[in-house]
JSON list of C-alpha atoms in Angstrom, two decimals:
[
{"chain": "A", "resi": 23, "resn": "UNK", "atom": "CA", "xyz": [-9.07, 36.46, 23.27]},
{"chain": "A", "resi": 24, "resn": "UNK", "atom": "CA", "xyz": [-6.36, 37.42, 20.95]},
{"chain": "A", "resi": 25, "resn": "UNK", "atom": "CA", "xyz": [-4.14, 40.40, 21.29]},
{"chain": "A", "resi": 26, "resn": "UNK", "atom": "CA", "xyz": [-5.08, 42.49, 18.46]},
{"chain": "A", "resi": 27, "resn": "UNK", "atom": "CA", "xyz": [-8.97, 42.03, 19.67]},
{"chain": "A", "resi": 28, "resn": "UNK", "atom": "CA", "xyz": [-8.03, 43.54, 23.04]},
{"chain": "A", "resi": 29, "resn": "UNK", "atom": "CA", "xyz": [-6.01, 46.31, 21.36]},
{"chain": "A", "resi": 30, "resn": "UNK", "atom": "CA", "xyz": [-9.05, 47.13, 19.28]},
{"chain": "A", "resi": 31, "resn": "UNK", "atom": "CA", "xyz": [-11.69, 47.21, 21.71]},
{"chain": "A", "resi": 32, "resn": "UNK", "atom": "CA", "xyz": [-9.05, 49.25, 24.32]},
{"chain": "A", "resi": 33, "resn": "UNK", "atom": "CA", "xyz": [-8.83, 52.15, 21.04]},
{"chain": "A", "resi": 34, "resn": "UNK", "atom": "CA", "xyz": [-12.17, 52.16, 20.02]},
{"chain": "A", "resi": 35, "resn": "UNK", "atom": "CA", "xyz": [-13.12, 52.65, 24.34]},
{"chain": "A", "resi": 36, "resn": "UNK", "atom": "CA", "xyz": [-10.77, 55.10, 23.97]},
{"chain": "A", "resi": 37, "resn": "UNK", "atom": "CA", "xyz": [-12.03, 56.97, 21.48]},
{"chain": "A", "resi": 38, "resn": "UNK", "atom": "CA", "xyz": [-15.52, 56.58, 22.53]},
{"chain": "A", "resi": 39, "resn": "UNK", "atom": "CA", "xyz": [-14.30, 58.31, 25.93]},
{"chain": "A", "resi": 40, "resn": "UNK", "atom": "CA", "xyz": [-12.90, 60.90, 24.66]},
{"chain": "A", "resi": 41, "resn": "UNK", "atom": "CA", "xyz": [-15.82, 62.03, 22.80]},
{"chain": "A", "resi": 42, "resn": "UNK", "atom": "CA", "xyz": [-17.64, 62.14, 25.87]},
{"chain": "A", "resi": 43, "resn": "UNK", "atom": "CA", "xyz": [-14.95, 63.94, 27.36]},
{"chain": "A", "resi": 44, "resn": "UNK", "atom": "CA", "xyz": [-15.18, 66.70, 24.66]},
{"chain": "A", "resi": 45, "resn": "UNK", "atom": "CA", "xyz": [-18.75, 67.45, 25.53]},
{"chain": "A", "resi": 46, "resn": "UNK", "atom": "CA", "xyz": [-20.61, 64.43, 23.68]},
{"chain": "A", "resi": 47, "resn": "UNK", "atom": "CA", "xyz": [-23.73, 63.80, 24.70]},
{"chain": "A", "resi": 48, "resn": "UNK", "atom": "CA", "xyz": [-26.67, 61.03, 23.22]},
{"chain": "A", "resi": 49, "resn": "UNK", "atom": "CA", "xyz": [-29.33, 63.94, 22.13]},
{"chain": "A", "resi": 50, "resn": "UNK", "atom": "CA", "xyz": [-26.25, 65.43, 20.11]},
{"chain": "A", "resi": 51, "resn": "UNK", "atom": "CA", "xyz": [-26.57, 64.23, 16.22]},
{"chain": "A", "resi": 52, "resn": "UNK", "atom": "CA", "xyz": [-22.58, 64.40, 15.89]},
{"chain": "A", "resi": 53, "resn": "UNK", "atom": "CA", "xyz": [-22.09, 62.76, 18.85]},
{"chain": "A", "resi": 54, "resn": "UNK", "atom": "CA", "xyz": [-24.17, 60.00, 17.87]},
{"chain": "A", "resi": 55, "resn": "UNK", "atom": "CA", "xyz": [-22.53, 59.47, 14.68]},
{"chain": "A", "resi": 56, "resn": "UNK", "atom": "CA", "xyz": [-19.14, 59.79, 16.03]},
{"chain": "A", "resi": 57, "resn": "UNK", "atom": "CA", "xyz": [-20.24, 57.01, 18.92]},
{"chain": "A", "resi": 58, "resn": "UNK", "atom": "CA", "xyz": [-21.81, 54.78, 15.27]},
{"chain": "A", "resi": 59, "resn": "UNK", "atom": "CA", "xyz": [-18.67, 55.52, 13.35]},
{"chain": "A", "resi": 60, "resn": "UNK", "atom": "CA", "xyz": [-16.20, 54.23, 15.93]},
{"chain": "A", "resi": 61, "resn": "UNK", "atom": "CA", "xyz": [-18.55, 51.08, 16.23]},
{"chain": "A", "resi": 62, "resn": "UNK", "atom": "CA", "xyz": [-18.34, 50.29, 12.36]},
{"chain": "A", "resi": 63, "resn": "UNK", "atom": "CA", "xyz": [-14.76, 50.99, 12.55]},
{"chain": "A", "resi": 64, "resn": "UNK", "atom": "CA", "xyz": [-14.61, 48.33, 15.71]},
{"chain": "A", "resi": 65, "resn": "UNK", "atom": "CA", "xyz": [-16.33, 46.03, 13.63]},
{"chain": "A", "resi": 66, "resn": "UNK", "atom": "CA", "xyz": [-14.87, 46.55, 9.91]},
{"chain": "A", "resi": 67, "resn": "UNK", "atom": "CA", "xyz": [-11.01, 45.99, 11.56]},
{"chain": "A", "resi": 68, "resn": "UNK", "atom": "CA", "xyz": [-11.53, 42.71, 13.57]},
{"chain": "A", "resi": 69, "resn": "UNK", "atom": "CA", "xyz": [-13.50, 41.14, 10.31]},
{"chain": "A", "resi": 70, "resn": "UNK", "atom": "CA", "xyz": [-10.52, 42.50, 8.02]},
{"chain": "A", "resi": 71, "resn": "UNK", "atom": "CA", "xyz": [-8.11, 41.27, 10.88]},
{"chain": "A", "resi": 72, "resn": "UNK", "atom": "CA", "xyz": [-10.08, 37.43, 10.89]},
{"chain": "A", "resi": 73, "resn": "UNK", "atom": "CA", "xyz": [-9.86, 37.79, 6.88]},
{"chain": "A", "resi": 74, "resn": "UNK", "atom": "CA", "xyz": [-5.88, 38.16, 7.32]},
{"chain": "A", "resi": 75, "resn": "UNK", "atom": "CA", "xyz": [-5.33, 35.61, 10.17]},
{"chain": "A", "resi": 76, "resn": "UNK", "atom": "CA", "xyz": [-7.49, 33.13, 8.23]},
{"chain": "A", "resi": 77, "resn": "UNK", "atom": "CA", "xyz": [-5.52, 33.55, 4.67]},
{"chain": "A", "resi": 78, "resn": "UNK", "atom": "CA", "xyz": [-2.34, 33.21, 6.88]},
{"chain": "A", "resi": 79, "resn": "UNK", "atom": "CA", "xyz": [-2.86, 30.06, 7.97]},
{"chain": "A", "resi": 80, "resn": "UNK", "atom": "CA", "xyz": [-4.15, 28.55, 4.82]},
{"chain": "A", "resi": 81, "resn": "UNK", "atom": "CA", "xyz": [-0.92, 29.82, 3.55]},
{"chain": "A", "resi": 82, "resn": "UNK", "atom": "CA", "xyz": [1.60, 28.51, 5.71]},
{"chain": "A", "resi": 83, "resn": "UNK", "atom": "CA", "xyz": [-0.68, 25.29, 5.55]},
{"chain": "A", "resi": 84, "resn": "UNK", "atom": "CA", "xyz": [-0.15, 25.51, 1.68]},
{"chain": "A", "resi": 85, "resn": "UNK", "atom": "CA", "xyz": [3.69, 26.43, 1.89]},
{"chain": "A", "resi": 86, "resn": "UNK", "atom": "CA", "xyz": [4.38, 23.34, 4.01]},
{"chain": "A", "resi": 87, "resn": "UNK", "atom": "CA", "xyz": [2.62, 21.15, 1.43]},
{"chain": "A", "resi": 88, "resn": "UNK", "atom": "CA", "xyz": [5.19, 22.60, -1.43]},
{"chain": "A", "resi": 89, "resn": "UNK", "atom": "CA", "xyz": [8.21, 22.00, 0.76]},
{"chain": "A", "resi": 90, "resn": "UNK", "atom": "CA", "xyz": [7.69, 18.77, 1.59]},
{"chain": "A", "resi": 91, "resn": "UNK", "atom": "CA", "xyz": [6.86, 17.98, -1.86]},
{"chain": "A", "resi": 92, "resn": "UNK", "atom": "CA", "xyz": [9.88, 19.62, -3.46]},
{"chain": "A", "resi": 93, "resn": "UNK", "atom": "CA", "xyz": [11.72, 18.27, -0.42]},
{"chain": "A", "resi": 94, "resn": "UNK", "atom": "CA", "xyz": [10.63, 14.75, -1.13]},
{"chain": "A", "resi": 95, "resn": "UNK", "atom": "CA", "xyz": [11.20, 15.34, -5.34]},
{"chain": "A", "resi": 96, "resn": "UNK", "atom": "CA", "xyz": [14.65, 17.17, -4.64]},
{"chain": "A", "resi": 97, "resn": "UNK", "atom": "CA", "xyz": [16.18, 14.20, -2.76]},
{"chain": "A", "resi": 98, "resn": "UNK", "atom": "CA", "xyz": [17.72, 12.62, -5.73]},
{"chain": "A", "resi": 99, "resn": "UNK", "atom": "CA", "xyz": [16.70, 8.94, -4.75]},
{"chain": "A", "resi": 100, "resn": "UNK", "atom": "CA", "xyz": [17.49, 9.62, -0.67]},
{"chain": "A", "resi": 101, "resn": "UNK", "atom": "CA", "xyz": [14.47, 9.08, 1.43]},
{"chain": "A", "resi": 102, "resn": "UNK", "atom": "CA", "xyz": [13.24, 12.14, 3.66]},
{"chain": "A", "resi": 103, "resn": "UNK", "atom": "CA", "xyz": [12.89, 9.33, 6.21]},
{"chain": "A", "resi": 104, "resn": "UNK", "atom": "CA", "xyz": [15.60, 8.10, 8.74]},
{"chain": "A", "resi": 105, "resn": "UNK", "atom": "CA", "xyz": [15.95, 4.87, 10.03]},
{"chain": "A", "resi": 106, "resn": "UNK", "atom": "CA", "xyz": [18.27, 2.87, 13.34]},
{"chain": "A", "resi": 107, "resn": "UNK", "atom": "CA", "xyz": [18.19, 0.12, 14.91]},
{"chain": "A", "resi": 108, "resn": "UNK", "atom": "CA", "xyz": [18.83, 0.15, 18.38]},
{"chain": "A", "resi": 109, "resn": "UNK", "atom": "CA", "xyz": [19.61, -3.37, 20.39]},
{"chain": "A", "resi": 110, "resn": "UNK", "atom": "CA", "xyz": [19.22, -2.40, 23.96]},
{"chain": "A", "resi": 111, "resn": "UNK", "atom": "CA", "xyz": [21.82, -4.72, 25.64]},
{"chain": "A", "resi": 112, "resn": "UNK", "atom": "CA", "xyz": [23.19, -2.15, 27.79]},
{"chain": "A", "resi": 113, "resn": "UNK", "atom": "CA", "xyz": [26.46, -2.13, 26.61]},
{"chain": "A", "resi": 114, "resn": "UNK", "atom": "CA", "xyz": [27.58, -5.45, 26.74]},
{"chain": "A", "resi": 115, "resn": "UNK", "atom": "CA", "xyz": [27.96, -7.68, 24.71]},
{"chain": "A", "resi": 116, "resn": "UNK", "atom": "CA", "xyz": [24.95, -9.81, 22.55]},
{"chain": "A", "resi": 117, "resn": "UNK", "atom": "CA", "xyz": [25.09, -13.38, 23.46]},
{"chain": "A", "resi": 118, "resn": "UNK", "atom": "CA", "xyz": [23.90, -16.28, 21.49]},
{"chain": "A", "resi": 119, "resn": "UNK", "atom": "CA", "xyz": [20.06, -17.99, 22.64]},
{"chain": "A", "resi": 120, "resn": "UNK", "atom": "CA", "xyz": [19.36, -15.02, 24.34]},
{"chain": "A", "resi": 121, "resn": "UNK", "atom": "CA", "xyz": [16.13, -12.75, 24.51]},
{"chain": "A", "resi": 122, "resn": "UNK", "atom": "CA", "xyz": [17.28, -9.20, 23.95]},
{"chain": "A", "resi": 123, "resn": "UNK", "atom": "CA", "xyz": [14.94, -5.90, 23.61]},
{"chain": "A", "resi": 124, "resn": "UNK", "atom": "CA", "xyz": [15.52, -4.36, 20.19]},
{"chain": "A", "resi": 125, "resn": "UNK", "atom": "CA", "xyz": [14.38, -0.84, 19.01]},
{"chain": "A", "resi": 126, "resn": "UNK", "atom": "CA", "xyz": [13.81, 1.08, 15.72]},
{"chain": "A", "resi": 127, "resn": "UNK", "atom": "CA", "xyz": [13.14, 4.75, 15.19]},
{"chain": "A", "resi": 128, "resn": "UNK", "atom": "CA", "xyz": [12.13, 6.10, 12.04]},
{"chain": "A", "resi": 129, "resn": "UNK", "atom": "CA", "xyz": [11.79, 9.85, 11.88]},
{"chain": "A", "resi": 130, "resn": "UNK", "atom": "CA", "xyz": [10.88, 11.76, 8.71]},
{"chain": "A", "resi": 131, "resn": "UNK", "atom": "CA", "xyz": [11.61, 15.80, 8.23]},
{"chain": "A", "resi": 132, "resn": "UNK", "atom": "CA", "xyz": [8.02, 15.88, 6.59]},
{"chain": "A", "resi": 133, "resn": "UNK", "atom": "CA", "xyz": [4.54, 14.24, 8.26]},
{"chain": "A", "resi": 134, "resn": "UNK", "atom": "CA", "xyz": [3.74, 10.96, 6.78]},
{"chain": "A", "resi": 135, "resn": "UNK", "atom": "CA", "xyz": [0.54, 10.22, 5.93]},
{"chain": "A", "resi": 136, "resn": "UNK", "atom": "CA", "xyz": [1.25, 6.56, 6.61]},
{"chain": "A", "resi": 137, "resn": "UNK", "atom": "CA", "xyz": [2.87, 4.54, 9.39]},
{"chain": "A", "resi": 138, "resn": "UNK", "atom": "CA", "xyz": [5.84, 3.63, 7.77]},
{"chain": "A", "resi": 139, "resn": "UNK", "atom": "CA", "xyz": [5.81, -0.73, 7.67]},
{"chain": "A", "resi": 140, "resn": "UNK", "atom": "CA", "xyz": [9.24, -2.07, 9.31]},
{"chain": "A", "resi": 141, "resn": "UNK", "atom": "CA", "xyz": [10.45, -5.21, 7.52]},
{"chain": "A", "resi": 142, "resn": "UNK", "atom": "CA", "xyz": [14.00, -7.01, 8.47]},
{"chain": "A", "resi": 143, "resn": "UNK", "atom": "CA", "xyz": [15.47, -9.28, 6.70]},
{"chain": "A", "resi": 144, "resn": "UNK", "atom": "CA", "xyz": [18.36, -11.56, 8.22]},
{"chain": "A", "resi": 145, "resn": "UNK", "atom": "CA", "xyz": [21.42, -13.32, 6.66]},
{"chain": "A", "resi": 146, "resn": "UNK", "atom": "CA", "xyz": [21.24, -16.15, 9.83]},
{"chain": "A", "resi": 147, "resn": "UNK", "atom": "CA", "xyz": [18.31, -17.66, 11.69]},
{"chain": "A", "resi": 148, "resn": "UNK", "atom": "CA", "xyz": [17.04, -16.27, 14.85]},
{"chain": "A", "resi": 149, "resn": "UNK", "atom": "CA", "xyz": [13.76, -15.68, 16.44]},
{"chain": "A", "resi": 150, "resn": "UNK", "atom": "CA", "xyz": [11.64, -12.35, 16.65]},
{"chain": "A", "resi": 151, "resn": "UNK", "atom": "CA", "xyz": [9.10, -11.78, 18.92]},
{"chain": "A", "resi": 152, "resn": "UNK", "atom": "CA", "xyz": [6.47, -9.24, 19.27]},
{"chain": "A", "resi": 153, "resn": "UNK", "atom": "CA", "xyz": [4.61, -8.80, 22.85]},
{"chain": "A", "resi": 154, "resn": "UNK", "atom": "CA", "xyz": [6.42, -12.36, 23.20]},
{"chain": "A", "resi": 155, "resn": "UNK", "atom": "CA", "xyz": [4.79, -13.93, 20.33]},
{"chain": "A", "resi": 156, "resn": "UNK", "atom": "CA", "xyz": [6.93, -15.37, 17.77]},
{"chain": "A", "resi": 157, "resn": "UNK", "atom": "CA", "xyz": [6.68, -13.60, 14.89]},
{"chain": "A", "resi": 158, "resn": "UNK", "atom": "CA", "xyz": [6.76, -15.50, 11.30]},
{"chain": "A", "resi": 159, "resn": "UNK", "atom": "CA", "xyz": [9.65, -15.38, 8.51]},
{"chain": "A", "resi": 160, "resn": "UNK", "atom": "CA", "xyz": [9.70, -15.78, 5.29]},
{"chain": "A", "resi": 161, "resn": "UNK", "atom": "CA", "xyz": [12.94, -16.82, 3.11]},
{"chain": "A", "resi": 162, "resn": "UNK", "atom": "CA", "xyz": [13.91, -15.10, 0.35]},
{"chain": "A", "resi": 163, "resn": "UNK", "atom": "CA", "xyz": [17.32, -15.07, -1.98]},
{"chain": "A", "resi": 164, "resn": "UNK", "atom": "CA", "xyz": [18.76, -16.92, 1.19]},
{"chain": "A", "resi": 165, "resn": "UNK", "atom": "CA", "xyz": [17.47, -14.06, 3.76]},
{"chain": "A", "resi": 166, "resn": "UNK", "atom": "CA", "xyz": [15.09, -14.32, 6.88]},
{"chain": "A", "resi": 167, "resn": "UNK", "atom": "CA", "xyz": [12.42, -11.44, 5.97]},
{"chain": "A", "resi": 168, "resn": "UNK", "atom": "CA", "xyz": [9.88, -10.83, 9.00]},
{"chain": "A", "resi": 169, "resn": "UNK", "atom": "CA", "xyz": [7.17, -8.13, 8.79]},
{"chain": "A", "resi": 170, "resn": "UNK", "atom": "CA", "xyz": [7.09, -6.33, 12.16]},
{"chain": "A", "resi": 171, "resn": "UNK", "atom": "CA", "xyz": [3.37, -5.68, 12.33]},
{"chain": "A", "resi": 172, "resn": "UNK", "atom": "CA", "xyz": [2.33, -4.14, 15.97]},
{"chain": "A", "resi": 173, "resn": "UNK", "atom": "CA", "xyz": [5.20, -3.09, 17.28]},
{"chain": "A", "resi": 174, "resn": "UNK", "atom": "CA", "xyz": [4.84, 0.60, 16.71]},
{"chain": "A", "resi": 175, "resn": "UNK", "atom": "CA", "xyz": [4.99, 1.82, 20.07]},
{"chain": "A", "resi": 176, "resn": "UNK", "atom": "CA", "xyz": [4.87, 5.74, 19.53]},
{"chain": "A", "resi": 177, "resn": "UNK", "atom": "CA", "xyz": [4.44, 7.99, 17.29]},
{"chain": "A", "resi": 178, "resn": "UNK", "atom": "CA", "xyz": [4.94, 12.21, 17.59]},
{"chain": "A", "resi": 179, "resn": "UNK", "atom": "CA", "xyz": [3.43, 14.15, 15.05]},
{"chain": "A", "resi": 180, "resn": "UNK", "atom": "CA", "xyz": [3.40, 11.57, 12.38]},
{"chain": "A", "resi": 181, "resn": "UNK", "atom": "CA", "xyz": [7.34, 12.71, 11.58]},
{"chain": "A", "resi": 182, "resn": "UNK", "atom": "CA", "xyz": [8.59, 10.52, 15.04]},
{"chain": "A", "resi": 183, "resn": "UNK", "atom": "CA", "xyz": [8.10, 6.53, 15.00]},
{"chain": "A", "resi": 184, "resn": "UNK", "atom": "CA", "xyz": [9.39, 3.79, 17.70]},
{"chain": "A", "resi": 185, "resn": "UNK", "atom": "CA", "xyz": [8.89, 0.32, 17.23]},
{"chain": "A", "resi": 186, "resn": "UNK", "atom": "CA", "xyz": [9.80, -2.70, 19.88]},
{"chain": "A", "resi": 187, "resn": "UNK", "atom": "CA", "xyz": [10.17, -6.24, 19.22]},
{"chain": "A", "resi": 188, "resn": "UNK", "atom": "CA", "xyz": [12.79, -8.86, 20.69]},
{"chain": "A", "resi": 189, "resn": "UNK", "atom": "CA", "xyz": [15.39, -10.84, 19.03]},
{"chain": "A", "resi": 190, "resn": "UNK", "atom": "CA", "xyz": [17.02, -14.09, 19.60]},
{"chain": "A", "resi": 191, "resn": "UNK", "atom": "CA", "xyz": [20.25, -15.13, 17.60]},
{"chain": "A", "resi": 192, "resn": "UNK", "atom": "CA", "xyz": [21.17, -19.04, 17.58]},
{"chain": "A", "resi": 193, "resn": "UNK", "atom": "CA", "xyz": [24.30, -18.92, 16.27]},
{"chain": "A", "resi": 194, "resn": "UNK", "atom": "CA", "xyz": [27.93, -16.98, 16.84]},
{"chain": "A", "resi": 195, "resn": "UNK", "atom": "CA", "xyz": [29.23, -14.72, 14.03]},
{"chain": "A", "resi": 196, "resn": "UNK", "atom": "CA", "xyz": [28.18, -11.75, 12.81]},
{"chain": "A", "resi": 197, "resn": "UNK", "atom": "CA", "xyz": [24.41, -10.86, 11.96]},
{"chain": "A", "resi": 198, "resn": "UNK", "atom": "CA", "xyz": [23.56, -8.61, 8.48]},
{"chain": "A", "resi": 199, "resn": "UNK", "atom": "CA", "xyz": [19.94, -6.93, 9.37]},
{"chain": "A", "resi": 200, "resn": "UNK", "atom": "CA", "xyz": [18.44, -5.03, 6.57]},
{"chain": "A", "resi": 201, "resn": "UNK", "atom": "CA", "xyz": [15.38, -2.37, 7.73]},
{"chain": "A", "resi": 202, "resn": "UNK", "atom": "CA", "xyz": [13.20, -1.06, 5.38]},
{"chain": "A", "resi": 203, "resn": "UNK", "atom": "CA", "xyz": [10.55, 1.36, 6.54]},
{"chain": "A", "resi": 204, "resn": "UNK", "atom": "CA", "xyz": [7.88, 1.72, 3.79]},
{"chain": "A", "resi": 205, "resn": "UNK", "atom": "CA", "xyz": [5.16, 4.18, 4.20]},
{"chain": "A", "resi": 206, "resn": "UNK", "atom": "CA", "xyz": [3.82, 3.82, 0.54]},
{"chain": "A", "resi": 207, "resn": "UNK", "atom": "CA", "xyz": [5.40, 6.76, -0.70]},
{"chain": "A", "resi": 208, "resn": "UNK", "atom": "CA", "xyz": [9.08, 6.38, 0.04]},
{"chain": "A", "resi": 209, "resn": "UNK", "atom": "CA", "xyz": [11.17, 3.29, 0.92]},
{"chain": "A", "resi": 210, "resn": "UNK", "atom": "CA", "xyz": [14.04, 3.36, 3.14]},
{"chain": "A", "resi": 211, "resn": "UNK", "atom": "CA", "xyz": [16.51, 0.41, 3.51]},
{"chain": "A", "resi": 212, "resn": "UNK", "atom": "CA", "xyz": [19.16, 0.41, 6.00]},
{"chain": "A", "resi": 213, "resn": "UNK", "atom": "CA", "xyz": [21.59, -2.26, 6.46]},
{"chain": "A", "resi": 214, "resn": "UNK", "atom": "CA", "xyz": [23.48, -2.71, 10.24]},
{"chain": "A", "resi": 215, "resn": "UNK", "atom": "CA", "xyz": [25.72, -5.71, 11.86]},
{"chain": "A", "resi": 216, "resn": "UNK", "atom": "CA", "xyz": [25.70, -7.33, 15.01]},
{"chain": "A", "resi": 217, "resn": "UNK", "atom": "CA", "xyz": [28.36, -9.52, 16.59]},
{"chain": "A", "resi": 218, "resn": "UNK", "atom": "CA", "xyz": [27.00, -12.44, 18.58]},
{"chain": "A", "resi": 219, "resn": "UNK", "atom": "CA", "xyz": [29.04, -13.99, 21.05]},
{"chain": "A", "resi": 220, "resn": "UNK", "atom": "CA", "xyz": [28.76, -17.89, 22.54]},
{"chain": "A", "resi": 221, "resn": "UNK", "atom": "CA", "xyz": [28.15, -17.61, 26.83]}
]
């Protein structure tokens, strides 16, 4: 029960006792009407008080929408998404022909109607694997492009994403990885280097 209905039916027992305290009883007319009036009132205030709860929420519902929309037109060409890459190698280094756990999170200050779709696109060969299955490239103005399709892992409110795959570089040098999260509505691309490193 909310609040204001407890408040409401604590007044109108309230009032209803102390109209019996003043001498009310049932074969009295006013007393009666008194005991009626205080009912309607009961009744009229939580149905107003429902009316004003319910417009509330449509409202705040409705305010959000025009946010994120003038949030999403007032960007001047910068997505309202977020996107890292995150190799989890523990702190050392990133050797060559090795399996390593990678991560991306994508996080949006709006929710997205749409998973956003991760694609990376590589300047070097290496392998990507999702649930250890290799995952397919194709090649494109001299870049690697793989589509990483099931590896969302979790999601929070549709505004928090986390995807896992693994990568493994075959050769030494230094590794450009484009991301770009696309949800339908917005694109993100976001470019980061690794440095591989022979055994």
């Amino acid at each position: 029960m909310r609040l204001t209905t407890v408040i409401n039916i604590i007044i109108t027992a309230v009032l209803i006792i102390l109209g019996s305290i003043l001498g009310g009883s049932y074969t009295n007319k006013l007393h009666l009407f008194w005991l009626s009036i205080l009912i309607i009132y009961a009744v009229v205030i939580q149905f107003l008080y429902n009316i004003v709860l319910t417009q509330n929420i449509e409202l705040k519902a409705e305010r959000d929408k025009v946010s994120a929309f003038f949030l999403r037109r007032n960007s001047n060409n910068q997505s309202y998404m977020q996107c890292s890459l995150f190799p989890k190698n523990y702190g050392s280094r990133i050797v060559k022909n090795r399996l390593i756990a990678m991560e991306i999170y994508v996080t949006s200050t709006v929710p997205l109607q749409t998973v956003p779709d991760i694609k990376i696109s590589v300047n070097k060969d290496c392998k990507v694997l999702i649930n250890h299955q290799n995952v397919n490239s194709t090649i494109f103005a001299g870049e690697r492009n793989y589509y990483l399709q099931n590896s969302l892992v979790s999601n929070l409110e549709n505004k928090y994403f986390k995807y896992s795959f693994d990568m493994e570089f075959t050769n030494v040098g230094d590794y450009i990885i484009n991301l770009e999260a696309n949800n339908g509505d917005a694109v993100l691309t976001v470019s980061n280097s690794l440095n591989i490193v022979s055994n």
